[in-house]
């Protein structure tokens, strides 16, 4: 697979990468993982070529802010890592299949899909970006069946459940 990022009506090929899946930007750098989830890669938008620099492995989804990368990985945890490299640190452990991560400038939010085959024990959690969860994340809603998507905007959180074919809205 290949993807193109253009700044005009004519797309410009930035790089080729095996099985690209998730891509995010902070305005100056690109961050992506592949469908195998075996790493987060990054490169400067202005000089991006080749394969980028790997940060971490086991990635399902990722989000970036001005200094850090947040990601769900390995089916049980939420992590963060400085964009300048270093080692990942666990932000919230003992999760139930975390699959989506989002930021709003104040909090990091994540969606736990629950365990297969029924995915009937999903939830949405959050913790402050500045302090992390420190062992006590806030669960905003639980008991979700087949929770799948998550978006954060203004004073609301939106999430989807495939089992009910519904988009829900929840106050932050």
mmCIF file of N, CA, C and O in Angstrom, residues 2 9 13-14 17 21 25 29 34 41 45 62 67 73 77 85 87 98-99 109 113 119 142 144 155 162 169 171:
data_model
loop_
_atom_site.group_PDB
_atom_site.id
_atom_site.type_symbol
_atom_site.label_atom_id
_atom_site.label_comp_id
_atom_site.label_asym_id
_atom_site.label_seq_id
_atom_site.Cartn_x
_atom_site.Cartn_y
_atom_site.Cartn_z
ATOM 1 N N UNK A 2 0.341 2.318 -0.548
ATOM 2 C CA UNK A 2 1.028 3.603 -0.545
ATOM 3 C C UNK A 2 0.008 4.675 -0.237
ATOM 4 O O UNK A 2 -1.176 4.517 -0.505
ATOM 5 N N UNK A 9 -3.750 20.634 -5.614
ATOM 6 C CA UNK A 9 -4.695 19.724 -6.256
ATOM 7 C C UNK A 9 -4.002 18.512 -6.866
ATOM 8 O O UNK A 9 -4.652 17.548 -7.235
ATOM 9 N N UNK A 13 3.483 12.197 -3.620
ATOM 10 C CA UNK A 13 3.807 10.992 -2.868
ATOM 11 C C UNK A 13 4.871 11.331 -1.819
ATOM 12 O O UNK A 13 5.927 11.862 -2.135
ATOM 13 N N UNK A 14 4.552 11.033 -0.575
ATOM 14 C CA UNK A 14 5.463 11.344 0.527
ATOM 15 C C UNK A 14 6.365 10.161 0.830
ATOM 16 O O UNK A 14 7.559 10.314 1.000
ATOM 17 N N UNK A 17 5.089 2.585 2.335
ATOM 18 C CA UNK A 17 5.217 1.860 3.586
ATOM 19 C C UNK A 17 4.311 0.639 3.534
ATOM 20 O O UNK A 17 3.205 0.710 3.016
ATOM 21 N N UNK A 21 -1.841 1.985 8.204
ATOM 22 C CA UNK A 21 -3.189 1.887 8.759
ATOM 23 C C UNK A 21 -3.637 3.197 9.399
ATOM 24 O O UNK A 21 -4.563 3.826 8.943
ATOM 25 N N UNK A 25 -1.138 13.718 12.450
ATOM 26 C CA UNK A 25 -0.127 14.764 12.337
ATOM 27 C C UNK A 25 -0.302 15.763 13.463
ATOM 28 O O UNK A 25 -1.408 15.941 13.983
ATOM 29 N N UNK A 29 4.971 17.120 11.980
ATOM 30 C CA UNK A 29 5.425 15.740 11.806
ATOM 31 C C UNK A 29 4.247 14.834 11.467
ATOM 32 O O UNK A 29 3.125 15.097 11.862
ATOM 33 N N UNK A 34 1.390 0.599 11.041
ATOM 34 C CA UNK A 34 0.916 -0.265 9.959
ATOM 35 C C UNK A 34 -0.176 -1.192 10.474
ATOM 36 O O UNK A 34 -0.470 -1.237 11.665
ATOM 37 N N UNK A 41 5.707 5.142 13.648
ATOM 38 C CA UNK A 41 6.795 5.737 12.887
ATOM 39 C C UNK A 41 6.531 7.215 12.755
ATOM 40 O O UNK A 41 5.380 7.663 12.751
ATOM 41 N N UNK A 45 7.261 16.478 8.220
ATOM 42 C CA UNK A 45 6.476 16.651 7.007
ATOM 43 C C UNK A 45 7.332 17.238 5.891
ATOM 44 O O UNK A 45 7.230 16.840 4.740
ATOM 45 N N UNK A 62 -3.591 5.678 17.671
ATOM 46 C CA UNK A 62 -2.697 6.666 18.265
ATOM 47 C C UNK A 62 -3.264 8.064 18.128
ATOM 48 O O UNK A 62 -4.117 8.327 17.282
ATOM 49 N N UNK A 67 3.681 17.544 22.455
ATOM 50 C CA UNK A 67 4.921 16.928 22.938
ATOM 51 C C UNK A 67 4.915 15.405 23.025
ATOM 52 O O UNK A 67 5.963 14.796 23.100
ATOM 53 N N UNK A 73 -2.473 -0.305 22.885
ATOM 54 C CA UNK A 73 -1.610 -1.400 22.431
ATOM 55 C C UNK A 73 -1.849 -2.672 23.230
ATOM 56 O O UNK A 73 -2.273 -2.626 24.378
ATOM 57 N N UNK A 77 -3.734 -2.140 27.555
ATOM 58 C CA UNK A 77 -3.177 -0.919 28.130
ATOM 59 C C UNK A 77 -3.241 0.280 27.198
ATOM 60 O O UNK A 77 -3.325 0.148 25.986
ATOM 61 N N UNK A 85 11.294 10.424 21.285
ATOM 62 C CA UNK A 85 11.716 9.023 21.493
ATOM 63 C C UNK A 85 11.694 8.679 22.964
ATOM 64 O O UNK A 85 10.894 9.210 23.701
ATOM 65 N N UNK A 87 11.344 5.641 26.032
ATOM 66 C CA UNK A 87 10.553 4.422 26.216
ATOM 67 C C UNK A 87 9.105 4.764 26.513
ATOM 68 O O UNK A 87 8.828 5.742 27.200
ATOM 69 N N UNK A 98 -8.493 -1.927 24.691
ATOM 70 C CA UNK A 98 -8.547 -0.533 24.247
ATOM 71 C C UNK A 98 -8.233 -0.442 22.756
ATOM 72 O O UNK A 98 -7.241 -0.998 22.291
ATOM 73 N N UNK A 99 -9.108 0.241 22.007
ATOM 74 C CA UNK A 99 -8.938 0.249 20.563
ATOM 75 C C UNK A 99 -8.922 1.638 19.940
ATOM 76 O O UNK A 99 -8.547 1.774 18.792
ATOM 77 N N UNK A 109 -8.771 10.353 26.166
ATOM 78 C CA UNK A 109 -9.944 9.476 26.228
ATOM 79 C C UNK A 109 -9.628 8.202 25.462
ATOM 80 O O UNK A 109 -8.906 8.239 24.476
ATOM 81 N N UNK A 113 -13.150 -1.801 23.693
ATOM 82 C CA UNK A 113 -14.152 -2.552 22.919
ATOM 83 C C UNK A 113 -14.785 -3.668 23.734
ATOM 84 O O UNK A 113 -15.884 -4.105 23.448
ATOM 85 N N UNK A 119 -18.107 -8.883 22.792
ATOM 86 C CA UNK A 119 -17.757 -7.472 23.005
ATOM 87 C C UNK A 119 -18.836 -6.751 23.815
ATOM 88 O O UNK A 119 -19.200 -5.622 23.528
ATOM 89 N N UNK A 142 -19.912 2.513 30.971
ATOM 90 C CA UNK A 142 -19.500 1.107 30.913
ATOM 91 C C UNK A 142 -20.678 0.251 30.442
ATOM 92 O O UNK A 142 -21.779 0.756 30.249
ATOM 93 N N UNK A 144 -20.919 -1.231 27.554
ATOM 94 C CA UNK A 144 -21.198 -1.035 26.129
ATOM 95 C C UNK A 144 -21.072 -2.356 25.377
ATOM 96 O O UNK A 144 -20.188 -3.155 25.664
ATOM 97 N N UNK A 155 -18.052 20.120 24.341
ATOM 98 C CA UNK A 155 -18.406 19.589 25.663
ATOM 99 C C UNK A 155 -18.958 18.171 25.597
ATOM 100 O O UNK A 155 -19.542 17.690 26.566
ATOM 101 N N UNK A 162 -21.746 -0.967 17.188
ATOM 102 C CA UNK A 162 -22.164 -1.700 15.993
ATOM 103 C C UNK A 162 -23.401 -2.548 16.246
ATOM 104 O O UNK A 162 -24.213 -2.757 15.349
ATOM 105 N N UNK A 169 -24.205 10.309 22.220
ATOM 106 C CA UNK A 169 -23.547 11.517 22.697
ATOM 107 C C UNK A 169 -23.556 11.495 24.211
ATOM 108 O O UNK A 169 -24.571 11.180 24.845
ATOM 109 N N UNK A 171 -22.058 13.808 27.685
ATOM 110 C CA UNK A 171 -21.406 15.017 28.181
ATOM 111 C C UNK A 171 -20.063 14.659 28.792
ATOM 112 O O UNK A 171 -19.923 13.600 29.415
#
